[in-house]
Amino acid sequence: MSVFVSGATGFIAQHIVGQLLEQNYKVIGTARSTVKADKLKSQFGNNPNLTIEIVEDISKPKAFDAAIKKHAKDIKYVLHTASPFHFDTEDIVKDLFNPAIEGTKDILESIKRHAADTVERVVITSSYAAIMDFDREADDTYKVTESTWNPDTWKTGQANAVRGYCASKKFAEEAAWAFLKENRDVVKFKLSVVNPVYVFGPQQFDSDVSAKLNTSCEIVNSLIHSSPESSFDPAGMYGGYIDVRDVAKAHLLAFQKEETIGQRLILHGGKFSSQDIADVLNEDFPQLKGKIPVGKPHTGVLGVGEKGVTVDNSKTKQILGFKFISFRQTIHDTAAQILKHEGKL
Ligand code: NDP
């Protein structure tokens, strides 16, 4: 029996595939082109347990149909990670909402059509973006838990690209829960959802380090490649962190454990600000001294503590039962891989 992983070439999905192969699962991943598929297969050493199917664009009708149909009798678990995570759009509905929402509905419809009796568990990669209230992130009196929802609407979610991405994750996750409600008697699978905050950590393969990284790791990459004089807002970035290796582990536990059924899992290790990233980079990597901004050391979360919304993910931590990688470790490992690739370590 196999695990189907959509968007297998993605930053998070590559770690998921890696951990699945380590645990001896057979994996059927999807990639958008044969070039990307071949590259991924070769990066995984042409492991015979890894098959890749081409799914070019998840916003197209029946995008997943051929791949799911082909392996219908063999797929026991489906992990849907594919979704656009970027802010490069002039058309939020077309570029963000549609692929996120239609891709989610489509993979579930394909399961219903071809594998209603074989797929037992589905895990959707949602996001903390589906939980957060943009206007209350700085509100010390506000608390979110696994049952909180982003209040944005179809209209307010189009205010700008960042908000658009967050709304896309909300609408896609809502679509998944609604699908299950409507099809409870038709499909066999149980649903679990993973809601990570900003995901950092190394790429699965050093060879994937490039001038521009995936959206979350690019936060670290761009600071490494800035200059001491560059305009630096110590609080410019403020949010939660989690390491990609923990996100992958949680995806596996999300279909392996019974306690995760019907749950949303908030993957949040704690908060950080831009200043905290700068502090780790300046303290851990002497080769960056004098080359990147220093800001006001130890005035971020690591120095003065968290502020703003309280993210209470105690339920998630209790269900998952493992300790998350620390902020220092995740930023250190992200930066170390970049510097190694550039011959600076
Ligand atoms: P990546 O951009 O690295 O991965 C996204 C994956 O989805 C890629 O394989 C991409 O393919 C694929 N994809 C995007 N759009 C389409 C499309 N229209 N048709 C087919 N495939 C598509 O991002 P991450 O690994 O960071 O994100 C993976 C998931 O995790 C997403 O659902 C994201 O929303 C979620 N997430 C990420 C967080 C983070 O901080 N990284 C935080 C919370 C949630 P290709 O690269 O070929 O375009």
PDB file of C-alpha atoms in Angstrom, residues 105-297:
ATOM      1  CA  LYS A 105     -11.689  19.718  -3.968  1.00  0.00           C
ATOM      2  CA  ASP A 106     -10.293  17.927  -7.003  1.00  0.00           C
ATOM      3  CA  ILE A 107      -8.013  15.523  -5.147  1.00  0.00           C
ATOM      4  CA  LEU A 108     -10.878  14.615  -2.814  1.00  0.00           C
ATOM      5  CA  GLU A 109     -13.304  14.168  -5.737  1.00  0.00           C
ATOM      6  CA  SER A 110     -10.763  11.910  -7.455  1.00  0.00           C
ATOM      7  CA  ILE A 111     -10.483   9.786  -4.319  1.00  0.00           C
ATOM      8  CA  LYS A 112     -14.274   9.594  -4.211  1.00  0.00           C
ATOM      9  CA  ARG A 113     -14.450   8.564  -7.882  1.00  0.00           C
ATOM     10  CA  HIS A 114     -11.651   6.012  -7.923  1.00  0.00           C
ATOM     11  CA  ALA A 115     -10.457   5.102  -4.438  1.00  0.00           C
ATOM     12  CA  ALA A 116     -13.399   5.590  -2.094  1.00  0.00           C
ATOM     13  CA  ASP A 117     -12.828   2.137  -0.588  1.00  0.00           C
ATOM     14  CA  THR A 118      -9.046   2.067  -0.495  1.00  0.00           C
ATOM     15  CA  VAL A 119      -7.978   5.463   0.857  1.00  0.00           C
ATOM     16  CA  GLU A 120      -8.202   5.341   4.643  1.00  0.00           C
ATOM     17  CA  ARG A 121      -6.598   8.590   5.737  1.00  0.00           C
ATOM     18  CA  VAL A 122      -6.207  12.024   4.117  1.00  0.00           C
ATOM     19  CA  VAL A 123      -3.965  14.771   5.476  1.00  0.00           C
ATOM     20  CA  ILE A 124      -4.330  18.303   4.111  1.00  0.00           C
ATOM     21  CA  THR A 125      -1.471  20.774   4.511  1.00  0.00           C
ATOM     22  CA  SER A 126      -3.353  23.860   5.581  1.00  0.00           C
ATOM     23  CA  SER A 127      -1.648  26.666   7.491  1.00  0.00           C
ATOM     24  CA  TYR A 128      -1.731  28.895  10.529  1.00  0.00           C
ATOM     25  CA  ALA A 129      -2.912  31.346   7.861  1.00  0.00           C
ATOM     26  CA  ALA A 130      -6.288  29.571   8.004  1.00  0.00           C
ATOM     27  CA  ILE A 131      -6.431  30.264  11.756  1.00  0.00           C
ATOM     28  CA  MET A 132      -5.004  33.757  12.257  1.00  0.00           C
ATOM     29  CA  ASP A 133      -6.926  37.019  12.343  1.00  0.00           C
ATOM     30  CA  PHE A 134      -4.769  39.545  10.502  1.00  0.00           C
ATOM     31  CA  ASP A 135      -6.151  42.451  12.472  1.00  0.00           C
ATOM     32  CA  ARG A 136      -5.530  40.844  15.867  1.00  0.00           C
ATOM     33  CA  GLU A 137      -2.016  39.415  15.515  1.00  0.00           C
ATOM     34  CA  ALA A 138      -0.673  42.228  17.718  1.00  0.00           C
ATOM     35  CA  ASP A 139      -3.549  41.980  20.222  1.00  0.00           C
ATOM     36  CA  ASP A 140      -2.247  40.722  23.605  1.00  0.00           C
ATOM     37  CA  THR A 141      -5.787  39.909  24.729  1.00  0.00           C
ATOM     38  CA  TYR A 142      -6.540  37.594  21.782  1.00  0.00           C
ATOM     39  CA  LYS A 143      -6.003  33.830  21.909  1.00  0.00           C
ATOM     40  CA  VAL A 144      -6.244  31.256  19.134  1.00  0.00           C
ATOM     41  CA  THR A 145      -6.543  27.497  19.434  1.00  0.00           C
ATOM     42  CA  GLU A 146      -7.075  24.585  17.050  1.00  0.00           C
ATOM     43  CA  SER A 147     -10.710  25.608  16.665  1.00  0.00           C
ATOM     44  CA  THR A 148     -10.103  29.238  15.608  1.00  0.00           C
ATOM     45  CA  TRP A 149     -10.682  30.369  12.008  1.00  0.00           C
ATOM     46  CA  ASN A 150      -9.317  33.262   9.964  1.00  0.00           C
ATOM     47  CA  PRO A 151     -12.351  35.594   9.644  1.00  0.00           C
ATOM     48  CA  ASP A 152     -11.445  36.905   6.156  1.00  0.00           C
ATOM     49  CA  THR A 153     -14.113  36.709   3.470  1.00  0.00           C
ATOM     50  CA  TRP A 154     -13.840  36.256  -0.295  1.00  0.00           C
ATOM     51  CA  LYS A 155     -13.708  40.078  -0.524  1.00  0.00           C
ATOM     52  CA  THR A 156     -11.463  41.021   2.442  1.00  0.00           C
ATOM     53  CA  GLY A 157      -9.121  38.186   1.512  1.00  0.00           C
ATOM     54  CA  GLN A 158      -8.287  40.020  -1.701  1.00  0.00           C
ATOM     55  CA  ALA A 159      -6.932  43.149   0.055  1.00  0.00           C
ATOM     56  CA  ASN A 160      -3.341  42.239  -0.854  1.00  0.00           C
ATOM     57  CA  ALA A 161      -1.289  39.190  -1.878  1.00  0.00           C
ATOM     58  CA  VAL A 162      -0.264  38.181   1.664  1.00  0.00           C
ATOM     59  CA  ARG A 163      -3.828  38.326   2.865  1.00  0.00           C
ATOM     60  CA  GLY A 164      -4.839  36.555  -0.341  1.00  0.00           C
ATOM     61  CA  TYR A 165      -2.504  33.660   0.365  1.00  0.00           C
ATOM     62  CA  CYS A 166      -3.876  33.356   3.905  1.00  0.00           C
ATOM     63  CA  ALA A 167      -7.461  33.411   2.674  1.00  0.00           C
ATOM     64  CA  SER A 168      -6.619  30.794   0.028  1.00  0.00           C
ATOM     65  CA  LYS A 169      -5.530  28.429   2.789  1.00  0.00           C
ATOM     66  CA  LYS A 170      -8.688  29.141   4.790  1.00  0.00           C
ATOM     67  CA  PHE A 171     -11.006  28.509   1.830  1.00  0.00           C
ATOM     68  CA  ALA A 172      -9.121  25.350   0.800  1.00  0.00           C
ATOM     69  CA  GLU A 173      -9.269  23.909   4.304  1.00  0.00           C
ATOM     70  CA  GLU A 174     -12.945  24.796   4.627  1.00  0.00           C
ATOM     71  CA  ALA A 175     -13.572  23.003   1.330  1.00  0.00           C
ATOM     72  CA  ALA A 176     -11.929  19.846   2.673  1.00  0.00           C
ATOM     73  CA  TRP A 177     -14.035  19.736   5.860  1.00  0.00           C
ATOM     74  CA  ALA A 178     -17.182  20.520   3.828  1.00  0.00           C
ATOM     75  CA  PHE A 179     -16.378  17.727   1.364  1.00  0.00           C
ATOM     76  CA  LEU A 180     -16.086  15.235   4.178  1.00  0.00           C
ATOM     77  CA  LYS A 181     -19.349  16.378   5.723  1.00  0.00           C
ATOM     78  CA  GLU A 182     -21.164  15.905   2.412  1.00  0.00           C
ATOM     79  CA  ASN A 183     -19.503  12.605   1.545  1.00  0.00           C
ATOM     80  CA  ARG A 184     -19.170  10.931   4.915  1.00  0.00           C
ATOM     81  CA  ASP A 185     -21.192   7.950   3.721  1.00  0.00           C
ATOM     82  CA  VAL A 186     -19.494   7.673   0.341  1.00  0.00           C
ATOM     83  CA  VAL A 187     -15.785   7.778   1.168  1.00  0.00           C
ATOM     84  CA  LYS A 188     -13.944   5.675   3.706  1.00  0.00           C
ATOM     85  CA  PHE A 189     -11.185   8.101   4.635  1.00  0.00           C
ATOM     86  CA  LYS A 190     -10.736  10.046   7.850  1.00  0.00           C
ATOM     87  CA  LEU A 191      -9.418  13.605   7.588  1.00  0.00           C
ATOM     88  CA  SER A 192      -6.636  15.357   9.506  1.00  0.00           C
ATOM     89  CA  VAL A 193      -5.262  18.823   8.848  1.00  0.00           C
ATOM     90  CA  VAL A 194      -1.821  20.274   9.546  1.00  0.00           C
ATOM     91  CA  ASN A 195      -1.572  24.041  10.202  1.00  0.00           C
ATOM     92  CA  PRO A 196       2.067  25.166  10.326  1.00  0.00           C
ATOM     93  CA  VAL A 197       3.324  28.682  11.030  1.00  0.00           C
ATOM     94  CA  TYR A 198       6.457  29.930   9.144  1.00  0.00           C
ATOM     95  CA  VAL A 199       8.480  26.861   8.240  1.00  0.00           C
ATOM     96  CA  PHE A 200      12.280  27.124   8.329  1.00  0.00           C
ATOM     97  CA  GLY A 201      15.076  24.594   8.172  1.00  0.00           C
ATOM     98  CA  PRO A 202      17.350  23.132   5.508  1.00  0.00           C
ATOM     99  CA  GLN A 203      16.224  22.032   2.070  1.00  0.00           C
ATOM    100  CA  GLN A 204      16.050  18.237   1.874  1.00  0.00           C
ATOM    101  CA  PHE A 205      18.936  18.357  -0.624  1.00  0.00           C
ATOM    102  CA  ASP A 206      21.879  20.788  -0.554  1.00  0.00           C
ATOM    103  CA  SER A 207      21.659  20.857  -4.355  1.00  0.00           C
ATOM    104  CA  ASP A 208      18.320  22.708  -4.098  1.00  0.00           C
ATOM    105  CA  VAL A 209      19.900  25.760  -2.478  1.00  0.00           C
ATOM    106  CA  SER A 210      19.659  28.561  -5.037  1.00  0.00           C
ATOM    107  CA  ALA A 211      19.703  32.359  -5.187  1.00  0.00           C
ATOM    108  CA  LYS A 212      16.008  32.466  -4.268  1.00  0.00           C
ATOM    109  CA  LEU A 213      14.520  29.923  -1.887  1.00  0.00           C
ATOM    110  CA  ASN A 214      10.937  28.934  -1.067  1.00  0.00           C
ATOM    111  CA  THR A 215       8.921  31.789   0.465  1.00  0.00           C
ATOM    112  CA  SER A 216       9.531  31.035   4.163  1.00  0.00           C
ATOM    113  CA  CYS A 217      13.270  30.168   3.921  1.00  0.00           C
ATOM    114  CA  GLU A 218      13.776  33.199   1.685  1.00  0.00           C
ATOM    115  CA  ILE A 219      13.247  35.329   4.829  1.00  0.00           C
ATOM    116  CA  VAL A 220      16.551  33.951   6.170  1.00  0.00           C
ATOM    117  CA  ASN A 221      18.253  33.834   2.754  1.00  0.00           C
ATOM    118  CA  SER A 222      17.506  37.476   1.993  1.00  0.00           C
ATOM    119  CA  LEU A 223      18.876  38.611   5.370  1.00  0.00           C
ATOM    120  CA  ILE A 224      22.083  36.632   4.745  1.00  0.00           C
ATOM    121  CA  HIS A 225      22.441  38.414   1.416  1.00  0.00           C
ATOM    122  CA  SER A 226      21.584  41.900   2.653  1.00  0.00           C
ATOM    123  CA  SER A 227      24.153  44.476   3.799  1.00  0.00           C
ATOM    124  CA  PRO A 228      24.800  46.158   7.162  1.00  0.00           C
ATOM    125  CA  GLU A 229      23.416  49.398   5.778  1.00  0.00           C
ATOM    126  CA  SER A 230      20.264  47.856   4.307  1.00  0.00           C
ATOM    127  CA  SER A 231      17.068  49.131   5.854  1.00  0.00           C
ATOM    128  CA  PHE A 232      16.277  46.650   8.588  1.00  0.00           C
ATOM    129  CA  ASP A 233      13.137  46.710  10.663  1.00  0.00           C
ATOM    130  CA  PRO A 234      13.829  44.594  13.779  1.00  0.00           C
ATOM    131  CA  ALA A 235      10.107  43.908  14.072  1.00  0.00           C
ATOM    132  CA  GLY A 236       9.461  43.780  10.311  1.00  0.00           C
ATOM    133  CA  MET A 237       8.740  40.109  10.501  1.00  0.00           C
ATOM    134  CA  TYR A 238       6.876  38.854  13.549  1.00  0.00           C
ATOM    135  CA  GLY A 239       5.254  35.450  13.741  1.00  0.00           C
ATOM    136  CA  GLY A 240       5.561  31.818  14.725  1.00  0.00           C
ATOM    137  CA  TYR A 241       8.289  29.388  13.668  1.00  0.00           C
ATOM    138  CA  ILE A 242       8.493  25.635  13.156  1.00  0.00           C
ATOM    139  CA  ASP A 243      11.188  23.456  11.606  1.00  0.00           C
ATOM    140  CA  VAL A 244      10.484  21.637   8.349  1.00  0.00           C
ATOM    141  CA  ARG A 245      11.677  18.303   9.782  1.00  0.00           C
ATOM    142  CA  ASP A 246       9.024  18.604  12.499  1.00  0.00           C
ATOM    143  CA  VAL A 247       6.390  19.567   9.915  1.00  0.00           C
ATOM    144  CA  ALA A 248       7.198  16.428   7.920  1.00  0.00           C
ATOM    145  CA  LYS A 249       7.125  14.268  11.066  1.00  0.00           C
ATOM    146  CA  ALA A 250       3.712  15.706  11.972  1.00  0.00           C
ATOM    147  CA  HIS A 251       2.368  14.830   8.504  1.00  0.00           C
ATOM    148  CA  LEU A 252       3.358  11.212   9.051  1.00  0.00           C
ATOM    149  CA  LEU A 253       1.887  11.099  12.565  1.00  0.00           C
ATOM    150  CA  ALA A 254      -1.246  12.772  11.196  1.00  0.00           C
ATOM    151  CA  PHE A 255      -2.106   9.584   9.291  1.00  0.00           C
ATOM    152  CA  GLN A 256      -0.395   7.094  11.608  1.00  0.00           C
ATOM    153  CA  LYS A 257      -2.136   8.049  14.859  1.00  0.00           C
ATOM    154  CA  GLU A 258      -5.782   7.548  15.722  1.00  0.00           C
ATOM    155  CA  GLU A 259      -5.838  10.658  17.949  1.00  0.00           C
ATOM    156  CA  THR A 260      -5.262  12.933  14.940  1.00  0.00           C
ATOM    157  CA  ILE A 261      -8.501  11.943  13.215  1.00  0.00           C
ATOM    158  CA  GLY A 262     -10.750  14.965  12.714  1.00  0.00           C
ATOM    159  CA  GLN A 263      -8.123  17.286  14.210  1.00  0.00           C
ATOM    160  CA  ARG A 264      -6.363  20.444  13.125  1.00  0.00           C
ATOM    161  CA  LEU A 265      -2.736  20.400  14.255  1.00  0.00           C
ATOM    162  CA  ILE A 266      -1.168  23.818  14.865  1.00  0.00           C
ATOM    163  CA  LEU A 267       2.566  23.447  14.320  1.00  0.00           C
ATOM    164  CA  HIS A 268       3.965  26.395  16.250  1.00  0.00           C
ATOM    165  CA  GLY A 269       7.261  26.195  18.149  1.00  0.00           C
ATOM    166  CA  GLY A 270       7.109  29.759  19.478  1.00  0.00           C
ATOM    167  CA  LYS A 271       7.390  33.301  18.141  1.00  0.00           C
ATOM    168  CA  PHE A 272      10.239  35.180  16.481  1.00  0.00           C
ATOM    169  CA  SER A 273      10.972  38.555  14.967  1.00  0.00           C
ATOM    170  CA  SER A 274      13.445  39.702  12.299  1.00  0.00           C
ATOM    171  CA  GLN A 275      15.725  40.773  15.158  1.00  0.00           C
ATOM    172  CA  ASP A 276      15.873  37.201  16.442  1.00  0.00           C
ATOM    173  CA  ILE A 277      16.960  35.907  13.018  1.00  0.00           C
ATOM    174  CA  ALA A 278      19.627  38.622  12.837  1.00  0.00           C
ATOM    175  CA  ASP A 279      20.832  37.718  16.358  1.00  0.00           C
ATOM    176  CA  VAL A 280      21.265  34.016  15.478  1.00  0.00           C
ATOM    177  CA  LEU A 281      23.026  34.830  12.195  1.00  0.00           C
ATOM    178  CA  ASN A 282      25.396  37.353  13.818  1.00  0.00           C
ATOM    179  CA  GLU A 283      26.169  35.152  16.817  1.00  0.00           C
ATOM    180  CA  ASP A 284      26.512  31.771  15.108  1.00  0.00           C
ATOM    181  CA  PHE A 285      28.292  32.779  11.908  1.00  0.00           C
ATOM    182  CA  PRO A 286      31.359  35.006  12.357  1.00  0.00           C
ATOM    183  CA  GLN A 287      31.755  35.094   8.552  1.00  0.00           C
ATOM    184  CA  LEU A 288      28.579  37.231   8.403  1.00  0.00           C
ATOM    185  CA  LYS A 289      29.841  39.800  10.948  1.00  0.00           C
ATOM    186  CA  GLY A 290      29.879  43.261   9.416  1.00  0.00           C
ATOM    187  CA  LYS A 291      28.081  42.000   6.309  1.00  0.00           C
ATOM    188  CA  ILE A 292      24.480  41.931   7.536  1.00  0.00           C
ATOM    189  CA  PRO A 293      22.395  44.220   9.775  1.00  0.00           C
ATOM    190  CA  VAL A 294      22.849  43.946  13.534  1.00  0.00           C
ATOM    191  CA  GLY A 295      19.736  45.858  14.568  1.00  0.00           C
ATOM    192  CA  LYS A 296      19.355  46.097  18.341  1.00  0.00           C
ATOM    193  CA  PRO A 297      20.598  42.728  19.609  1.00  0.00           C
TER     194      PRO A 297
END
